[in-house]
Amino acid sequence: MEMTRKHHHFKGAEVSCCVKYFLFGFNIIFWLLGAAFLAIGLWAWAEKGVLSNLSSITDLGGFDPVWLFIVVGGVMFVLGFAGCIGALRENTFLLKFFSVFLGLIFFLELTAGILAFVFKDWIKDQLNFFINNNVKAYRDDIDLQNLIDFAQEYWSCCGAHGPDDWNLNIYFNCTDKNPSRERCGVPFSCCVKDPAEDVINTQCGYDVRLQGKYIYTKGCVGQFEKWLQDNLIIVAGIFVGIALLQIFGICLAQNLVSDVKAVKANCVSCLLCH
């Protein structure tokens, strides 16, 4: 009778195929996205010659957006790989690595969100510092240049606090010794677009701070804050959605680990009985 109960318990302990293959599918998408991000980042670095001369990384004065693709892509690739192989091979070490690392990322995101709320004035100062540093390095990196132009066009802004922030850039400052044709100007992304123009006038920012032409006068820090307030529900929804996906992934991995351990424990029990 006792042997029958133990045998029935062994038969009842099994790895859920639904959990196993759902976790595998969840991570294969994650892994492929990470690989794509990583490939884009490495391709951009190769185009800029960074891969052939790694010391050039330190030459950049501002933020290189390619870093975002490489770091995010690298983390997604490693986590996705661990989750895929862990689920497919029922490897508890990889599954634990996946769930612990994902939990750590979730904790860091939660901590960053709380700190951003508590120290919002300090965050604002850091944002000013970050934007001004990138204004200085505007011509140093094409990806940074495109990022700044996109931000200024999207938020209809110019500089951190206003157009005069472009005095920080050696090409746009208004000093008498500046030989640049862009002296006392701003990038074209600061210009208020003329609806009648089909082609972007990349020279529309020349001399605008001397002539008073039509440009955006509001700073990007203030415009970004306004955008956050106007889209608070959408932004919060995106972050909550990401958090729920992370929790869901952790739960699936832990569930699979429990199933695998239960099967192994029952296998041991069965062998001992025989």
Tab-separated table of C-alpha atoms in Angstrom:
chain	number	residue	atom	x	y	z
A	1	MET	CA	0.000	0.000	0.000
A	2	GLU	CA	2.854	2.335	0.924
A	3	MET	CA	4.700	1.495	-2.289
A	4	THR	CA	1.548	2.258	-4.298
A	5	ARG	CA	1.198	5.677	-2.702
A	6	LYS	CA	4.828	6.506	-3.424
A	7	HIS	CA	4.524	5.320	-6.998
A	8	HIS	CA	1.375	7.421	-7.478
A	9	HIS	CA	3.186	10.463	-6.013
A	10	PHE	CA	6.061	9.949	-8.459
A	11	LYS	CA	3.681	9.766	-11.393
A	12	GLY	CA	1.923	12.935	-10.231
A	13	ALA	CA	5.143	14.992	-10.165
A	14	GLU	CA	5.873	16.237	-13.668
A	15	VAL	CA	7.173	19.323	-15.450
A	16	SER	CA	4.367	21.421	-16.917
A	17	CYS	CA	4.786	21.536	-20.702
A	18	CYS	CA	2.694	24.718	-20.842
A	19	VAL	CA	4.975	26.545	-18.402
A	20	LYS	CA	8.120	25.151	-20.035
A	21	TYR	CA	7.311	26.121	-23.613
A	22	PHE	CA	5.590	29.372	-22.701
A	23	LEU	CA	8.746	30.439	-20.845
A	24	PHE	CA	10.832	29.296	-23.827
A	25	GLY	CA	8.675	31.329	-26.258
A	26	PHE	CA	8.720	34.329	-23.912
A	27	ASN	CA	12.520	34.259	-23.832
A	28	ILE	CA	13.139	33.490	-27.509
A	29	ILE	CA	11.454	36.803	-28.368
A	30	PHE	CA	13.453	38.519	-25.620
A	31	TRP	CA	16.672	36.911	-26.903
A	32	LEU	CA	16.075	37.841	-30.554
A	33	LEU	CA	15.267	41.457	-29.614
A	34	GLY	CA	18.465	41.605	-27.559
A	35	ALA	CA	20.476	40.208	-30.461
A	36	ALA	CA	18.947	42.816	-32.806
A	37	PHE	CA	19.726	45.689	-30.402
A	38	LEU	CA	23.274	44.412	-29.912
A	39	ALA	CA	23.808	44.029	-33.665
A	40	ILE	CA	22.575	47.588	-34.317
A	41	GLY	CA	24.900	48.951	-31.628
A	42	LEU	CA	27.951	47.061	-32.874
A	43	TRP	CA	27.167	48.004	-36.493
A	44	ALA	CA	26.958	51.695	-35.508
A	45	TRP	CA	30.273	51.404	-33.683
A	46	ALA	CA	31.859	49.714	-36.700
A	47	GLU	CA	30.590	52.523	-38.964
A	48	LYS	CA	32.224	55.087	-36.665
A	49	GLY	CA	35.474	53.089	-36.498
A	50	VAL	CA	35.193	52.463	-32.760
A	51	LEU	CA	35.677	48.698	-33.080
A	52	SER	CA	38.990	49.214	-34.894
A	53	ASN	CA	40.119	51.819	-32.365
A	54	LEU	CA	38.545	51.240	-28.939
A	55	SER	CA	40.431	54.192	-27.442
A	56	SER	CA	38.138	56.485	-29.467
A	57	ILE	CA	35.359	55.729	-26.939
A	58	THR	CA	37.009	58.133	-24.494
A	59	ASP	CA	37.212	60.880	-27.134
A	60	LEU	CA	33.457	61.487	-27.075
A	61	GLY	CA	32.522	64.542	-25.033
A	62	GLY	CA	28.820	63.719	-24.765
A	63	PHE	CA	26.497	60.757	-24.514
A	64	ASP	CA	26.729	58.264	-27.365
A	65	PRO	CA	23.217	56.807	-28.008
A	66	VAL	CA	24.869	53.639	-29.327
A	67	TRP	CA	25.746	52.770	-25.720
A	68	LEU	CA	22.029	52.419	-25.023
A	69	PHE	CA	21.629	49.797	-27.759
A	70	ILE	CA	24.737	47.884	-26.679
A	71	VAL	CA	23.967	47.809	-22.935
A	72	VAL	CA	20.228	47.077	-23.295
A	73	GLY	CA	20.865	44.594	-26.113
A	74	GLY	CA	23.634	42.843	-24.153
A	75	VAL	CA	21.485	42.429	-21.024
A	76	MET	CA	18.471	41.225	-23.044
A	77	PHE	CA	20.656	38.800	-25.019
A	78	VAL	CA	22.211	37.203	-21.907
A	79	LEU	CA	18.910	36.989	-20.023
A	80	GLY	CA	17.018	35.676	-23.053
A	81	PHE	CA	19.693	33.056	-23.711
A	82	ALA	CA	19.678	31.882	-20.083
A	83	GLY	CA	15.877	31.719	-20.041
A	84	CYS	CA	15.660	29.850	-23.372
A	85	ILE	CA	18.278	27.207	-22.585
A	86	GLY	CA	17.125	26.939	-18.963
A	87	ALA	CA	13.532	26.264	-20.009
A	88	LEU	CA	14.395	23.920	-22.882
A	89	ARG	CA	16.960	21.867	-20.950
A	90	GLU	CA	15.150	22.217	-17.607
A	91	ASN	CA	18.387	23.581	-16.168
A	92	THR	CA	17.644	24.925	-12.684
A	93	PHE	CA	20.924	26.895	-12.506
A	94	LEU	CA	20.120	28.907	-15.645
A	95	LEU	CA	16.483	29.342	-14.581
A	96	LYS	CA	17.579	30.651	-11.177
A	97	PHE	CA	20.118	32.954	-12.841
A	98	PHE	CA	17.372	34.279	-15.126
A	99	SER	CA	14.854	34.886	-12.314
A	100	VAL	CA	17.406	36.402	-9.879
A	101	PHE	CA	18.878	38.722	-12.520
A	102	LEU	CA	15.408	39.756	-13.702
A	103	GLY	CA	14.411	40.341	-10.073
A	104	LEU	CA	17.513	42.487	-9.546
A	105	ILE	CA	16.655	44.600	-12.612
A	106	PHE	CA	13.091	44.989	-11.319
A	107	PHE	CA	14.407	46.069	-7.902
A	108	LEU	CA	16.798	48.593	-9.491
A	109	GLU	CA	13.980	50.020	-11.629
A	110	LEU	CA	11.731	50.326	-8.562
A	111	THR	CA	14.519	51.980	-6.553
A	112	ALA	CA	15.304	54.381	-9.416
A	113	GLY	CA	11.614	55.331	-9.672
A	114	ILE	CA	11.332	56.044	-5.940
A	115	LEU	CA	14.589	58.018	-5.873
A	116	ALA	CA	13.532	60.002	-8.957
A	117	PHE	CA	10.318	60.996	-7.171
A	118	VAL	CA	12.037	61.861	-3.874
A	119	PHE	CA	14.995	63.697	-5.422
A	120	LYS	CA	13.213	65.218	-8.428
A	121	ASP	CA	14.986	68.583	-8.034
A	122	TRP	CA	18.380	66.863	-8.068
A	123	ILE	CA	17.288	64.831	-11.118
A	124	LYS	CA	16.293	68.073	-12.844
A	125	ASP	CA	19.737	69.559	-12.137
A	126	GLN	CA	21.396	66.418	-13.514
A	127	LEU	CA	19.205	66.611	-16.615
A	128	ASN	CA	20.322	70.230	-17.152
A	129	PHE	CA	23.944	69.174	-16.747
A	130	PHE	CA	23.448	66.211	-19.113
A	131	ILE	CA	21.811	68.323	-21.849
A	132	ASN	CA	24.410	71.096	-21.592
A	133	ASN	CA	27.243	68.564	-21.874
A	134	ASN	CA	25.662	67.132	-24.992
A	135	VAL	CA	25.101	70.612	-26.433
A	136	LYS	CA	28.867	71.124	-26.146
A	137	ALA	CA	29.514	67.814	-27.954
A	138	TYR	CA	26.817	68.295	-30.621
A	139	ARG	CA	29.221	68.085	-33.582
A	140	ASP	CA	31.413	65.349	-32.077
A	141	ASP	CA	29.170	62.384	-32.841
A	142	ILE	CA	26.545	61.946	-35.566
A	143	ASP	CA	24.301	59.738	-33.407
A	144	LEU	CA	24.313	62.294	-30.592
A	145	GLN	CA	23.565	65.025	-33.129
A	146	ASN	CA	20.586	63.091	-34.489
A	147	LEU	CA	19.307	62.444	-30.958
A	148	ILE	CA	19.454	66.140	-30.022
A	149	ASP	CA	17.795	67.171	-33.293
A	150	PHE	CA	15.028	64.623	-32.750
A	151	ALA	CA	14.428	65.832	-29.159
A	152	GLN	CA	14.331	69.514	-30.164
A	153	GLU	CA	11.962	68.856	-33.051
A	154	TYR	CA	9.699	66.500	-31.091
A	155	TRP	CA	9.369	68.726	-28.008
A	156	SER	CA	9.545	72.030	-29.963
A	157	CYS	CA	12.424	73.283	-27.818
A	158	CYS	CA	15.930	74.669	-28.138
A	159	GLY	CA	18.752	74.010	-25.665
A	160	ALA	CA	18.283	73.039	-22.017
A	161	HIS	CA	16.614	76.333	-20.997
A	162	GLY	CA	16.589	78.314	-24.242
A	163	PRO	CA	18.483	79.106	-27.472
A	164	ASP	CA	21.310	80.921	-25.648
A	165	ASP	CA	22.471	77.561	-24.250
A	166	TRP	CA	24.036	77.008	-27.667
A	167	ASN	CA	26.716	79.501	-26.655
A	168	LEU	CA	28.266	76.515	-24.884
A	169	ASN	CA	29.083	74.984	-28.268
A	170	ILE	CA	32.257	76.199	-30.000
A	171	TYR	CA	30.523	76.331	-33.395
A	172	PHE	CA	27.423	78.271	-32.287
A	173	ASN	CA	28.738	80.644	-29.599
A	174	CYS	CA	28.598	84.388	-30.186
A	175	THR	CA	32.169	85.321	-29.274
A	176	ASP	CA	33.940	87.670	-31.690
A	177	LYS	CA	36.768	85.170	-32.126
A	178	ASN	CA	34.458	82.451	-33.387
A	179	PRO	CA	35.198	81.971	-37.137
A	180	SER	CA	32.378	79.469	-37.685
A	181	ARG	CA	29.625	80.258	-40.179
A	182	GLU	CA	27.208	79.011	-37.509
A	183	ARG	CA	28.255	81.760	-35.083
A	184	CYS	CA	25.274	83.109	-33.098
A	185	GLY	CA	23.094	80.439	-34.660
A	186	VAL	CA	21.338	77.285	-33.562
A	187	PRO	CA	20.853	73.833	-35.143
A	188	PHE	CA	18.112	73.576	-37.776
A	189	SER	CA	16.023	71.517	-35.312
A	190	CYS	CA	15.452	74.711	-33.281
A	191	CYS	CA	13.682	76.400	-36.208
A	192	VAL	CA	9.896	76.680	-36.286
A	193	LYS	CA	8.941	74.704	-39.380
A	194	ASP	CA	7.278	76.472	-42.288
A	195	PRO	CA	4.327	74.287	-43.409
A	196	ALA	CA	4.917	75.415	-47.000
A	197	GLU	CA	8.441	73.908	-47.015
A	198	ASP	CA	8.655	70.334	-48.284
A	199	VAL	CA	12.421	70.055	-47.819
A	200	ILE	CA	14.120	70.753	-44.476
A	201	ASN	CA	16.252	73.876	-44.588
A	202	THR	CA	19.361	72.832	-42.645
A	203	GLN	CA	20.691	76.419	-42.766
A	204	CYS	CA	17.637	78.015	-41.174
A	205	GLY	CA	19.487	78.382	-37.865
A	206	TYR	CA	22.270	80.614	-39.228
A	207	ASP	CA	22.512	83.993	-37.408
A	208	VAL	CA	19.053	83.566	-35.862
A	209	ARG	CA	20.093	84.895	-32.469
A	210	LEU	CA	21.246	88.096	-34.144
A	211	GLN	CA	18.305	88.541	-36.485
A	212	GLY	CA	15.475	87.277	-34.299
A	213	LYS	CA	14.108	84.747	-36.776
A	214	TYR	CA	11.445	82.214	-35.891
A	215	ILE	CA	12.926	79.619	-33.559
A	216	TYR	CA	11.716	77.715	-30.518
A	217	THR	CA	12.382	79.778	-27.401
A	218	LYS	CA	11.454	77.241	-24.732
A	219	GLY	CA	14.072	74.946	-23.206
A	220	CYS	CA	13.938	71.172	-23.561
A	221	VAL	CA	13.965	70.550	-19.789
A	222	GLY	CA	10.709	72.463	-19.291
A	223	GLN	CA	9.129	70.965	-22.417
A	224	PHE	CA	10.085	67.455	-21.327
A	225	GLU	CA	8.510	68.041	-17.896
A	226	LYS	CA	5.343	69.319	-19.558
A	227	TRP	CA	5.259	66.299	-21.871
A	228	LEU	CA	5.601	63.946	-18.874
A	229	GLN	CA	2.700	65.648	-17.087
A	230	ASP	CA	0.506	65.529	-20.207
A	231	ASN	CA	1.302	61.849	-20.831
A	232	LEU	CA	1.614	60.656	-17.249
A	233	ILE	CA	-0.969	57.868	-17.611
A	234	ILE	CA	0.657	56.494	-20.786
A	235	VAL	CA	4.185	56.642	-19.310
A	236	ALA	CA	3.017	55.045	-16.040
A	237	GLY	CA	1.140	52.370	-18.021
A	238	ILE	CA	4.280	51.478	-19.994
A	239	PHE	CA	6.367	51.139	-16.822
A	240	VAL	CA	3.666	49.085	-15.072
A	241	GLY	CA	3.386	46.865	-18.166
A	242	ILE	CA	7.160	46.262	-18.204
A	243	ALA	CA	7.119	45.525	-14.453
A	244	LEU	CA	4.256	43.021	-14.839
A	245	LEU	CA	6.103	41.251	-17.675
A	246	GLN	CA	9.191	40.965	-15.467
A	247	ILE	CA	7.168	39.594	-12.530
A	248	PHE	CA	5.412	37.180	-14.896
A	249	GLY	CA	8.786	35.938	-16.220
A	250	ILE	CA	10.129	35.455	-12.676
A	251	CYS	CA	6.988	33.514	-11.641
A	252	LEU	CA	7.209	31.248	-14.697
A	253	ALA	CA	10.898	30.519	-14.056
A	254	GLN	CA	10.332	29.790	-10.351
A	255	ASN	CA	7.358	27.567	-11.181
A	256	LEU	CA	9.475	25.575	-13.631
A	257	VAL	CA	12.313	25.272	-11.080
A	258	SER	CA	9.819	23.913	-8.514
A	259	ASP	CA	8.494	21.360	-11.036
A	260	VAL	CA	11.996	20.180	-11.963
A	261	LYS	CA	13.003	19.860	-8.298
A	262	ALA	CA	9.808	17.922	-7.515
A	263	VAL	CA	10.472	15.466	-10.360
A	264	LYS	CA	14.111	14.964	-9.261
A	265	ALA	CA	13.073	14.481	-5.632
A	266	ASN	CA	10.513	11.874	-6.626
A	267	CYS	CA	13.030	10.120	-8.862
A	268	VAL	CA	15.376	9.835	-5.865
A	269	SER	CA	12.538	8.583	-3.667
A	270	CYS	CA	11.566	6.006	-6.280
A	271	LEU	CA	15.161	4.715	-6.583
A	272	LEU	CA	15.500	4.467	-2.804
A	273	CYS	CA	12.246	2.480	-2.629
A	274	HIS	CA	13.532	-0.001	-5.195
